[in-house]
XYZ file of N, CA and C in Angstrom:
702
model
N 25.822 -195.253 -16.666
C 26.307 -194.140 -17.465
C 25.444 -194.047 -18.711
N 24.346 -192.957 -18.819
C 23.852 -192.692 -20.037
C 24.809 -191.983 -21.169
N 23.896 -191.609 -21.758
C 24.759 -190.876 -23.385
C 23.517 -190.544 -24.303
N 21.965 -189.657 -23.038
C 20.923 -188.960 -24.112
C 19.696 -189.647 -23.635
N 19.125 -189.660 -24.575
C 17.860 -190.299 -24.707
C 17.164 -190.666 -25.637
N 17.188 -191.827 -26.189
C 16.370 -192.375 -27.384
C 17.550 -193.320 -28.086
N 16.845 -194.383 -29.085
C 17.868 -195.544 -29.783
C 18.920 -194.572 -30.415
N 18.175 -193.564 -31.439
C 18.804 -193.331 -32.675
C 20.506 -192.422 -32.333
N 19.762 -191.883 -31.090
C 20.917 -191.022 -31.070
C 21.593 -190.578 -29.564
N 20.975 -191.900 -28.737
C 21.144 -191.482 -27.748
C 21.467 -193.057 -26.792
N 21.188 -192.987 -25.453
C 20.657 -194.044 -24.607
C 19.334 -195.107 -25.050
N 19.405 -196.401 -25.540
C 18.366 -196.951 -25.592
C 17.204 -197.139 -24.486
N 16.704 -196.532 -24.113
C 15.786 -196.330 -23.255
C 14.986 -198.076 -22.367
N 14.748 -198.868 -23.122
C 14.431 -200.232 -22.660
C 15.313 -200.810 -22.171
N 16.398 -200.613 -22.129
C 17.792 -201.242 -21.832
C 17.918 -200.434 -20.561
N 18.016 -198.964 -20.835
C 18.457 -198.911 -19.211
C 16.995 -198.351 -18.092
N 16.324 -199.123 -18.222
C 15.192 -199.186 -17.724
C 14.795 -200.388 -17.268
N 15.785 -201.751 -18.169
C 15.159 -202.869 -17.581
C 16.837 -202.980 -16.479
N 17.779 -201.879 -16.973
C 18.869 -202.631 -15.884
C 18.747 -202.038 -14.790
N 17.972 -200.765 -14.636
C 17.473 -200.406 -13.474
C 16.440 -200.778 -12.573
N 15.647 -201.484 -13.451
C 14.940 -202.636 -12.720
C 15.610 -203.477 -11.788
N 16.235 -204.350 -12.859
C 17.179 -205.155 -12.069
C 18.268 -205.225 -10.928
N 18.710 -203.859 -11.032
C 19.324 -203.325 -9.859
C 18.883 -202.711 -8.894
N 17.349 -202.188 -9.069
C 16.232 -202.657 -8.029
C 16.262 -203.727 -7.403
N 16.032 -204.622 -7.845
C 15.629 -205.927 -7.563
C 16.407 -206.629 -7.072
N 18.016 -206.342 -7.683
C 19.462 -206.603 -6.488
C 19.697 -206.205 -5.668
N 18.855 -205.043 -4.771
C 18.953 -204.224 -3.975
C 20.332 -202.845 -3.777
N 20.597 -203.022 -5.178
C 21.665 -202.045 -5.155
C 20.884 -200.268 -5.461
N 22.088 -199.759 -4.746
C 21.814 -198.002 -4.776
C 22.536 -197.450 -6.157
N 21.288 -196.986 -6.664
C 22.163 -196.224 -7.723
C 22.040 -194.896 -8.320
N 23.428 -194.585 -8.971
C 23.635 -193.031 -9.206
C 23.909 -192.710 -10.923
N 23.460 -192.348 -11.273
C 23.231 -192.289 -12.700
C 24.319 -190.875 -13.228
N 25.092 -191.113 -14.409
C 25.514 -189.721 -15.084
C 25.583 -189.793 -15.921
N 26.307 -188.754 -17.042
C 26.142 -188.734 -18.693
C 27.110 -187.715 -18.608
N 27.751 -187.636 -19.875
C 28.695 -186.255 -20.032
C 28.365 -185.083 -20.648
N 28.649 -184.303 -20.221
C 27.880 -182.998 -19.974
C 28.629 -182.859 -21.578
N 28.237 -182.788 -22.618
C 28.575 -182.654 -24.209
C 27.858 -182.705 -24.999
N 27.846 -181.827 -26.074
C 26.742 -181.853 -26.938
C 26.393 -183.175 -27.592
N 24.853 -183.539 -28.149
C 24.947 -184.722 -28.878
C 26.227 -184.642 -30.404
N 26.459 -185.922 -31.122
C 26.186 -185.688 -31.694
C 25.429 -184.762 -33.337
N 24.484 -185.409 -33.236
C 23.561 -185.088 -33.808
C 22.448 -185.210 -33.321
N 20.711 -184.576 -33.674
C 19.430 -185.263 -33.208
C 18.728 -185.929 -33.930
N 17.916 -186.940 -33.821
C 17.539 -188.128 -35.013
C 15.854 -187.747 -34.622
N 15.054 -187.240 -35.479
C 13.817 -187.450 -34.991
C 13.205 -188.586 -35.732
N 12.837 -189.523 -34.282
C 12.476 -190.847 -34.024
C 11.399 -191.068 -34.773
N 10.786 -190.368 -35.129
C 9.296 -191.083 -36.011
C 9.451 -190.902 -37.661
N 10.914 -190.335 -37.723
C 11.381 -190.598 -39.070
C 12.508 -191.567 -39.488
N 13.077 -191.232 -38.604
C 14.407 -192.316 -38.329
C 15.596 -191.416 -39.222
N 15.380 -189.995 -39.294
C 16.830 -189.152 -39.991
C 17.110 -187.479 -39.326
N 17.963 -187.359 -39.229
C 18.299 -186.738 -38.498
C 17.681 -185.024 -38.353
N 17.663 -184.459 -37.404
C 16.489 -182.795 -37.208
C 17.260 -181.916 -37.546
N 17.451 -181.044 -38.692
C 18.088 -180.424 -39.234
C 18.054 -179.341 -37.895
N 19.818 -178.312 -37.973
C 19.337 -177.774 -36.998
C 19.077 -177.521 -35.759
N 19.077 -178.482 -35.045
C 18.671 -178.563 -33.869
C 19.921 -179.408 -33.048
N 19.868 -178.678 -31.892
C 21.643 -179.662 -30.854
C 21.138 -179.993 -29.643
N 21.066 -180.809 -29.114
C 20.326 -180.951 -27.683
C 21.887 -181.482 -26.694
N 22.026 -181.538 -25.663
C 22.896 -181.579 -25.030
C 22.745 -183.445 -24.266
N 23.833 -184.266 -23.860
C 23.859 -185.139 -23.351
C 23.360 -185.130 -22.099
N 23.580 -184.893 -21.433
C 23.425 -184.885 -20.139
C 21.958 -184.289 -19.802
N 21.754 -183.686 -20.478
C 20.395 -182.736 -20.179
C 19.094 -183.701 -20.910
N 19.760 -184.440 -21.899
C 18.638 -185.519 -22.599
C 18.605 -186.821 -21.780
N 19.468 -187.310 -21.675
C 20.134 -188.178 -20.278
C 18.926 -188.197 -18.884
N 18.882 -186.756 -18.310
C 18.055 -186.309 -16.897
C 16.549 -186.619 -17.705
N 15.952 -187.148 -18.672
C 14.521 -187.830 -18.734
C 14.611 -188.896 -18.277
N 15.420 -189.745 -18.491
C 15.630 -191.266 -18.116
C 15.784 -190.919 -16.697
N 16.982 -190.255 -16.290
C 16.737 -190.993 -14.521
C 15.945 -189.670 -13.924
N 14.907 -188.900 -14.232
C 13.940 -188.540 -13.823
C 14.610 -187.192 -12.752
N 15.559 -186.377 -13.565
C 16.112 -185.688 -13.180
C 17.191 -185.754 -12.067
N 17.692 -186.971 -11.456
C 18.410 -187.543 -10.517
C 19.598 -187.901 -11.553
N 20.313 -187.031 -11.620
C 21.723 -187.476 -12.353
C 22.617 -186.157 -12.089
N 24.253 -186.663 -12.661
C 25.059 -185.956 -12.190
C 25.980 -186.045 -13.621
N 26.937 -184.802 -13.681
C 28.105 -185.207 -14.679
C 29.061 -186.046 -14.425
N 29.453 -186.799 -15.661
C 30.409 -188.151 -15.378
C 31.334 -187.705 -14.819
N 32.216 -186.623 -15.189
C 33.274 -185.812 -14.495
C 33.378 -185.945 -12.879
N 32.249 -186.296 -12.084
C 32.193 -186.268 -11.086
C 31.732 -187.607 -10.640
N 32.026 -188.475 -11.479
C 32.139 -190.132 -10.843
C 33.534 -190.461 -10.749
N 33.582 -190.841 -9.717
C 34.849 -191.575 -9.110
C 34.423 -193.074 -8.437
N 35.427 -193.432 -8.848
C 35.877 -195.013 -8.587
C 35.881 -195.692 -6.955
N 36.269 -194.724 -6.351
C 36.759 -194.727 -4.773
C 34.795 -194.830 -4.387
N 33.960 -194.060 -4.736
C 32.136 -194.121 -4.204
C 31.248 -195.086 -4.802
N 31.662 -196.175 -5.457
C 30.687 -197.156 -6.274
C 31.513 -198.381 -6.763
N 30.951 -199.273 -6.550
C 30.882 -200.700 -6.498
C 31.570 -201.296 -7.889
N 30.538 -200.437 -8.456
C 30.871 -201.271 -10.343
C 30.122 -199.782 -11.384
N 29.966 -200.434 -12.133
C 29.742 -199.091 -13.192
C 28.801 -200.174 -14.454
N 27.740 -199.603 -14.881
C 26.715 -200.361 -15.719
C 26.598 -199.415 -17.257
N 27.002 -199.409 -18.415
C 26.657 -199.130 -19.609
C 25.518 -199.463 -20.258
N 24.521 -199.098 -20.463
C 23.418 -199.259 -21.589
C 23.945 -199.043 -23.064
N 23.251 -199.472 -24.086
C 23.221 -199.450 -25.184
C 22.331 -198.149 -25.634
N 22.140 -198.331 -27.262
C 21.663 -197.148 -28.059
C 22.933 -196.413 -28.750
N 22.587 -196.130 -30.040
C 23.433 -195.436 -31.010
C 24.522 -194.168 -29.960
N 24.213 -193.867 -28.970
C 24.431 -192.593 -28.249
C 25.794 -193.313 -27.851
N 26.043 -194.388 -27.393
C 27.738 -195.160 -26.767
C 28.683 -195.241 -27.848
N 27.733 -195.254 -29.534
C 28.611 -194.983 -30.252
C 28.805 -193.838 -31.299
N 27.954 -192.593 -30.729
C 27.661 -191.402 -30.792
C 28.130 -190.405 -30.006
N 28.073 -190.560 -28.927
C 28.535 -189.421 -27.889
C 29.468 -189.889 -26.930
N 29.560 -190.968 -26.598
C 29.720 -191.663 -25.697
C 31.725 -191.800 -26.333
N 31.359 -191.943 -27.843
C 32.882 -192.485 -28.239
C 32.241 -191.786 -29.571
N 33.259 -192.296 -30.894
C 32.824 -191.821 -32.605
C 32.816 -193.452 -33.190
N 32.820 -194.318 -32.621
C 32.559 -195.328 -32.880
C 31.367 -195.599 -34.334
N 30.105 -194.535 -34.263
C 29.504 -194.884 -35.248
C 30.014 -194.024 -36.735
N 31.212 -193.426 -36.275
C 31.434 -192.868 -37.554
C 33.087 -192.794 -38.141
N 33.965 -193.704 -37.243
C 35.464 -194.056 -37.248
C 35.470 -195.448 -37.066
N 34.527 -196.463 -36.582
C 34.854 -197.685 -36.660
C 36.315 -197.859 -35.895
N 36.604 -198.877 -35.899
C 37.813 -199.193 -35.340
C 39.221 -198.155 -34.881
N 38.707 -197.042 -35.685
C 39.565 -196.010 -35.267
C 39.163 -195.011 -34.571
N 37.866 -195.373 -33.834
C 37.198 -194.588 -33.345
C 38.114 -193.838 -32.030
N 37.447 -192.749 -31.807
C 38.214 -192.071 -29.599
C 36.900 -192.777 -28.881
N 37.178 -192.082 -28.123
C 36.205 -192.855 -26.875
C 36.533 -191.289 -25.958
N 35.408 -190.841 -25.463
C 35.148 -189.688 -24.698
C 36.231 -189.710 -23.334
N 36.889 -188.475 -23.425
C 38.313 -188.656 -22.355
C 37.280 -189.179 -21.064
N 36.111 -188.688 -20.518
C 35.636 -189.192 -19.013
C 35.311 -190.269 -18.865
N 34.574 -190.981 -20.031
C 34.238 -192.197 -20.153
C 35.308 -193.205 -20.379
N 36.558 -192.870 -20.978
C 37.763 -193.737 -20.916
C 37.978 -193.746 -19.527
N 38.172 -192.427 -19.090
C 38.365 -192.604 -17.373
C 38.019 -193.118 -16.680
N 36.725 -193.473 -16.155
C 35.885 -194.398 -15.793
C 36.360 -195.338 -16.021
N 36.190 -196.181 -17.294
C 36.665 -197.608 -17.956
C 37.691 -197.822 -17.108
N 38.956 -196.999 -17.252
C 40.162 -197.383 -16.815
C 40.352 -197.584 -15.584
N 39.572 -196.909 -14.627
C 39.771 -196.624 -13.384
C 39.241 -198.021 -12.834
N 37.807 -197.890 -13.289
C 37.115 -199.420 -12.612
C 38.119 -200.346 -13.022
N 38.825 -200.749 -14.136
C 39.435 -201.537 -14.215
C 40.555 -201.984 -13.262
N 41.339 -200.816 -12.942
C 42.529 -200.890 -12.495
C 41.993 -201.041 -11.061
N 40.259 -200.495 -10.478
C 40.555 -200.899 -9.467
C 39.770 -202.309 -9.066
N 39.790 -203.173 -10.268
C 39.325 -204.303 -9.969
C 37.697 -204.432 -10.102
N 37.416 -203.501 -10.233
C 35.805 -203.315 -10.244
C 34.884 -203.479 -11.293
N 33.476 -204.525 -11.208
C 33.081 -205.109 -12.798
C 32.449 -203.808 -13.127
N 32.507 -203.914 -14.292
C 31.944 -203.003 -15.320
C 30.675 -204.091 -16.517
N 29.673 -203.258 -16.710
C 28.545 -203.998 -17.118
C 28.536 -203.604 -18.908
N 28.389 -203.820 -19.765
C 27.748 -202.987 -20.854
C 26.931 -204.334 -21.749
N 25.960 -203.541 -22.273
C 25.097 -204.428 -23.400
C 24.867 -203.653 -24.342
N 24.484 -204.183 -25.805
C 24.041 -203.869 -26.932
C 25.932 -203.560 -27.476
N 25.739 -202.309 -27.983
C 26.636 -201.310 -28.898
C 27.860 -201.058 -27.857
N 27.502 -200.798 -26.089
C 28.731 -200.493 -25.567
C 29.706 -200.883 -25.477
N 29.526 -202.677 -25.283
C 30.896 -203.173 -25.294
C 31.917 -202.915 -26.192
N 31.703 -201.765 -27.286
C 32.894 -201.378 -28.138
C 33.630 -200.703 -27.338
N 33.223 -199.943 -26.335
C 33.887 -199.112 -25.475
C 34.831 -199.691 -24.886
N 34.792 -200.760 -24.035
C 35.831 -201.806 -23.497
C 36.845 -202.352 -24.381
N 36.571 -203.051 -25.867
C 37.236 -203.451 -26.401
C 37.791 -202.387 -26.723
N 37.805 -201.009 -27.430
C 38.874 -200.055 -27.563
C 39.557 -199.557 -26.184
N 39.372 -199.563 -25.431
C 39.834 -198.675 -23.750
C 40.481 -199.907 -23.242
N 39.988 -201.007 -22.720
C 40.650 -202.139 -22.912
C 41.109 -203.459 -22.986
N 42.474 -203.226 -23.408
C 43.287 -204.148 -24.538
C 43.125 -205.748 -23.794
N 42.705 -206.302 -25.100
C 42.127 -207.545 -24.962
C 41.082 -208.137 -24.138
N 39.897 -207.524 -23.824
C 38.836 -207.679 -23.069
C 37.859 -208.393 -23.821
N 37.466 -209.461 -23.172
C 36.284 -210.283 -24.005
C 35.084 -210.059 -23.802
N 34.417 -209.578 -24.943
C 33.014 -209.249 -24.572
C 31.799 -210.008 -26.227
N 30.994 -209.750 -25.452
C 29.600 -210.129 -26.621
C 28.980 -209.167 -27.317
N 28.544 -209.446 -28.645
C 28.048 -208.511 -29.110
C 26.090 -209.091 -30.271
N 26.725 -210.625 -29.286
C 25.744 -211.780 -30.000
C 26.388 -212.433 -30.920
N 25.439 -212.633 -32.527
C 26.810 -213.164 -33.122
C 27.389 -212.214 -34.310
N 27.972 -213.507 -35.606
C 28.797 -212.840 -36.011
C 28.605 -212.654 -37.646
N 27.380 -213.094 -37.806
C 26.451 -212.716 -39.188
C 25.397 -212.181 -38.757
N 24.623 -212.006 -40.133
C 23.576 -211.329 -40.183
C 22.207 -212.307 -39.799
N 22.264 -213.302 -40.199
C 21.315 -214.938 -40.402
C 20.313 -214.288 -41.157
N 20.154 -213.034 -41.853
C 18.749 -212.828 -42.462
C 18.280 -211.690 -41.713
N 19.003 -211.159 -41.360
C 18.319 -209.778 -40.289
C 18.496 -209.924 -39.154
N 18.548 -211.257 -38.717
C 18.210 -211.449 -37.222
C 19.044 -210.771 -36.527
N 20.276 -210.889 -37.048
C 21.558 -209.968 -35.713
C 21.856 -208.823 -37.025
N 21.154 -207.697 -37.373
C 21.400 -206.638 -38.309
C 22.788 -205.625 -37.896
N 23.410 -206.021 -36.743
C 24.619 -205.067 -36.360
C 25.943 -205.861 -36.180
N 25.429 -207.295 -37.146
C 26.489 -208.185 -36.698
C 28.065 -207.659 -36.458
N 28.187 -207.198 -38.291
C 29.407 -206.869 -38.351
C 30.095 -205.650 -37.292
N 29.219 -205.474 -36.571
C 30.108 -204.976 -34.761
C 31.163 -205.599 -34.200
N 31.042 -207.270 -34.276
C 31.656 -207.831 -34.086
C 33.160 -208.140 -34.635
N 33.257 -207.903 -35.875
C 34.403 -207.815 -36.421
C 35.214 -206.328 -35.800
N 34.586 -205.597 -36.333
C 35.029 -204.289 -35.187
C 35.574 -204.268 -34.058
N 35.243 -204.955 -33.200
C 35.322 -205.103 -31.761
C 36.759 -205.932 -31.900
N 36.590 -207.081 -32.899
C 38.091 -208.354 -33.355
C 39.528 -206.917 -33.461
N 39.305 -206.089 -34.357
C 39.937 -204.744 -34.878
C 40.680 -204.054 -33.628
N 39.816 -204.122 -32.928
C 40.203 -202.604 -31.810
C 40.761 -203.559 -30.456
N 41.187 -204.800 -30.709
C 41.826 -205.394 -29.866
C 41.105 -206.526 -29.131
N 39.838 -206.200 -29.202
C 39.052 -206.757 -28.353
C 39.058 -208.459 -28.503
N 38.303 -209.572 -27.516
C 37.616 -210.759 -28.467
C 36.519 -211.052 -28.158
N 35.827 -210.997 -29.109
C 34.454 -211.094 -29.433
C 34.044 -212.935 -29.335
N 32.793 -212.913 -28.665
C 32.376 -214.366 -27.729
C 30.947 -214.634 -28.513
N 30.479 -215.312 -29.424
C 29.090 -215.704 -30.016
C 28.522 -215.800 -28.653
N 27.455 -214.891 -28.833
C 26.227 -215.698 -27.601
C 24.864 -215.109 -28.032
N 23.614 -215.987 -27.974
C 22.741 -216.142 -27.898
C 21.851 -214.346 -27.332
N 20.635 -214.199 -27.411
C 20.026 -213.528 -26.190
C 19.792 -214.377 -25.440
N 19.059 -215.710 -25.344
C 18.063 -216.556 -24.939
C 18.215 -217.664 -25.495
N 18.621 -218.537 -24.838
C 18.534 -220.102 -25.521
C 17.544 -220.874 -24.672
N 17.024 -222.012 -25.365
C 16.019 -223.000 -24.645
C 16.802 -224.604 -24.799
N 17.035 -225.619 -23.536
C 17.377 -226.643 -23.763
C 16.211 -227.337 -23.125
N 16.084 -229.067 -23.506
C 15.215 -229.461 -22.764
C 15.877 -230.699 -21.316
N 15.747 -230.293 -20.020
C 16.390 -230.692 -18.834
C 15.015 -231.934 -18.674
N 14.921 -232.873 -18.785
C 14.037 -233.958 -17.610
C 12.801 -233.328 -18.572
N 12.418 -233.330 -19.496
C 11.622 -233.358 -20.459
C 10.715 -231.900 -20.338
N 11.072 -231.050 -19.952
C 10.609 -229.587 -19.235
C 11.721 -228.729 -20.235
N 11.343 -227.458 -20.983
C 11.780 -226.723 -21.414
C 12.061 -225.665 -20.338
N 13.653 -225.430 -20.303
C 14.025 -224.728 -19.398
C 14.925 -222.943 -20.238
N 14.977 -222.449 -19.690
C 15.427 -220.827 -20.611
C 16.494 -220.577 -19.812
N 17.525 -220.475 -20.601
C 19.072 -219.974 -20.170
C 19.692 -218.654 -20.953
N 19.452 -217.687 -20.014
C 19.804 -216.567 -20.650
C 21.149 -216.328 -21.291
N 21.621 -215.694 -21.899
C 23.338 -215.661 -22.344
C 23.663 -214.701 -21.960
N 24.951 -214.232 -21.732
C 25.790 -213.407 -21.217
C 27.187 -213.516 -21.372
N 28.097 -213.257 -21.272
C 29.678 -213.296 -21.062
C 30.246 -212.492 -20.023
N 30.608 -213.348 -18.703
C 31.523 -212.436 -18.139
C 32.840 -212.867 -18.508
N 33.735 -212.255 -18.443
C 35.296 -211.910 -18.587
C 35.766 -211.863 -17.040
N 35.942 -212.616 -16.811
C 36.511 -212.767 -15.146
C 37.519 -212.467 -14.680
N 38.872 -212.238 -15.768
C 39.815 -211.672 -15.459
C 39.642 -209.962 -15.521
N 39.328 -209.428 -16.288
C 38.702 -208.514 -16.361
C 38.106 -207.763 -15.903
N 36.322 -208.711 -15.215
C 35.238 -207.777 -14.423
C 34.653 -207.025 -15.544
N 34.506 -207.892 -16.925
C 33.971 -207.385 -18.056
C 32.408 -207.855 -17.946
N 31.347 -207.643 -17.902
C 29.745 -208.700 -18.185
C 29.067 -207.758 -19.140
N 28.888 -208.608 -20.444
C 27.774 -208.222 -21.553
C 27.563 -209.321 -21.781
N 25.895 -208.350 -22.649
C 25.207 -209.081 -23.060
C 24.599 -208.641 -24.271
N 24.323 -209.498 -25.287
C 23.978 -208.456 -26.698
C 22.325 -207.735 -26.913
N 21.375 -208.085 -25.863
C 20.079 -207.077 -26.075
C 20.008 -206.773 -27.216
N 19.434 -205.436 -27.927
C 19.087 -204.991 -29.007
C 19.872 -205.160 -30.147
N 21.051 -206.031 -29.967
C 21.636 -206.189 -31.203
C 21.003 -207.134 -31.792
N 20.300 -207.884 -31.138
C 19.094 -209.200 -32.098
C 17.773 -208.824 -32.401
N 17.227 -209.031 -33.242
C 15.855 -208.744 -33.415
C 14.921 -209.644 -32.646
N 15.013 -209.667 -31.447
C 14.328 -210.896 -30.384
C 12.995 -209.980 -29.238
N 12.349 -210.431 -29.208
C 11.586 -210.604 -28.079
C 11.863 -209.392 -26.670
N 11.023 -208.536 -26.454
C 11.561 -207.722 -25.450
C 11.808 -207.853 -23.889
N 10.957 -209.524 -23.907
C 11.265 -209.984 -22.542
C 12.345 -211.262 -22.404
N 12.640 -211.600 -23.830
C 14.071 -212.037 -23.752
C 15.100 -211.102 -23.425
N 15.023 -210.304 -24.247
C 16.312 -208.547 -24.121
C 16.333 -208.037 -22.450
N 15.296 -208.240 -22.249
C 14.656 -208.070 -20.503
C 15.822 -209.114 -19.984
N 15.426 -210.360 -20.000
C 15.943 -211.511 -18.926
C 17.450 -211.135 -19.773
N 17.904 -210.995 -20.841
C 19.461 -210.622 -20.928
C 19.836 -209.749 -20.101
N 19.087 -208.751 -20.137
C 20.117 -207.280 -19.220
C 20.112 -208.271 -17.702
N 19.029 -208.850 -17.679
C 19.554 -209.268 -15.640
C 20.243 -210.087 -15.566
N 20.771 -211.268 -16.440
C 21.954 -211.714 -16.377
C 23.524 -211.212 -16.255
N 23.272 -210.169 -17.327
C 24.262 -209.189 -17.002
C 24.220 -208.496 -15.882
N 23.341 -207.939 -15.301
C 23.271 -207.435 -13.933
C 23.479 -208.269 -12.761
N 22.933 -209.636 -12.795
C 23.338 -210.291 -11.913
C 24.614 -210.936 -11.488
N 25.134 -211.161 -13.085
C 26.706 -211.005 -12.793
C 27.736 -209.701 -11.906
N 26.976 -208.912 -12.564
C 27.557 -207.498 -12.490
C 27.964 -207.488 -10.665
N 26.659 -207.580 -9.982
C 26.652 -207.611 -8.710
C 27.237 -208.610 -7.962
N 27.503 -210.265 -8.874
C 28.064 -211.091 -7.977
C 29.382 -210.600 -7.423
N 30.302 -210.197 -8.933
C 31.120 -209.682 -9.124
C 31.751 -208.543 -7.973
N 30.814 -207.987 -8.087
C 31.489 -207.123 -6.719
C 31.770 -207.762 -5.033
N 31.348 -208.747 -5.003
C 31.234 -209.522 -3.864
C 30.333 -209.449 -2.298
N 29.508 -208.357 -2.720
C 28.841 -207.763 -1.914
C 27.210 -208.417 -1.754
């Protein structure tokens, strides 16, 4: 499920590019949508503030990413797909919900609650990384998800206080890593982080909420994906 195209105001583009990789690579079929609703706002990216003026539509910014192969969310149902995958980017808490501008009192888009609810009720995992997992923790009640951690350390996690947010809207929020290194038999070995929620069928992972490495943020989303898919049992 997109929500545009671009960090500022839309779908983070590296994120759902590396989870479509990965769900390549799981051999899963997939169907991409966005809700047919205006942005927002538009952020032009090489300034980082917003295009006076100008309204571009979700769904229609959305069809760059999956290369014109997409559909309105309105027309995803629960009963034709396995699980359901969220990307990150300002857009999940822009269009997607008002999350970037109600905080804890944010709505959450009636189709995209729908979705949420539906996969839930019908047992089915649901994926999100970066910013989305706010979506779950408001839609729902008591779902444990990651958002990384829960300071700033100096920049490193600059969206920490998400996490308190997420504590707010019911949710519980899980410290995790992008990427940790331990040493096994004197060999440095890399253990990606993730959180699934097993009662649930919740899997995030915090990606762009750290200032890390893009092939760490990489090996995060496929943890989450690989959960995503165990999860379904298929």
């Amino acid at each position: 499920v997109l929500s545009g195209c671009g960090v500022y105001d839309g779908t983070e583009i590296h994120e759902a590019s590396a989870i479509l990789v990965h769900l390549s690579r799981g051999g899963a079929e997939v169907q991409m949508y966005a809700p047919d609703v205006p942005q927002m706002h538009v952020i032009d990216h090489s300034k980082g503030q917003p295009a006076e003026a100008e309204s571009r539509n979700v769904l229609v910014e959305s069809a760059r990413i999956a290369r014109g192969k997409i559909a309105s969310l309105a027309k995803l149902t629960t009963a034709d797909h396995d699980a359901v995958i969220f990307p990150g980017g300002f857009g999940a808490a822009k269009n997607l919900s008002t999350f970037a501008v109600d905080g804890k009192d944010c709505k959450v888009n009636r189709e995209v609650e729908r979705v949420l609810k539906d996969f839930h009720k019908a047992g089915k995992p649901i994926g999100l990384c970066c910013i989305s997992p706010v979506l779950a923790a408001k839609v729902l009640s008591g779902a444990e998800v990651t958002v990384g951690h829960e300071e700033e350390e100096g920049g490193k996690w600059p969206y920490a206080g998400t996490a308190g947010a997420i504590k707010e809207l019911g949710g519980k929020h899980c410290v995790k890593e992008v990427t940790i290194s331990f040493p096994v038999n004197f060999h440095v070995e890399r253990q990606v982080s993730t959180h699934v929620d097993t009662k649930n069928k919740v899997v995030t992972t915090p990606a762009f909420m750290c200032e890390a490495e893009l092939h760490n943020i990489f090996d995060g989303i496929g943890a989450m994906v690989k959960n995503v898919l165990k999860l379904t049992g298929k």
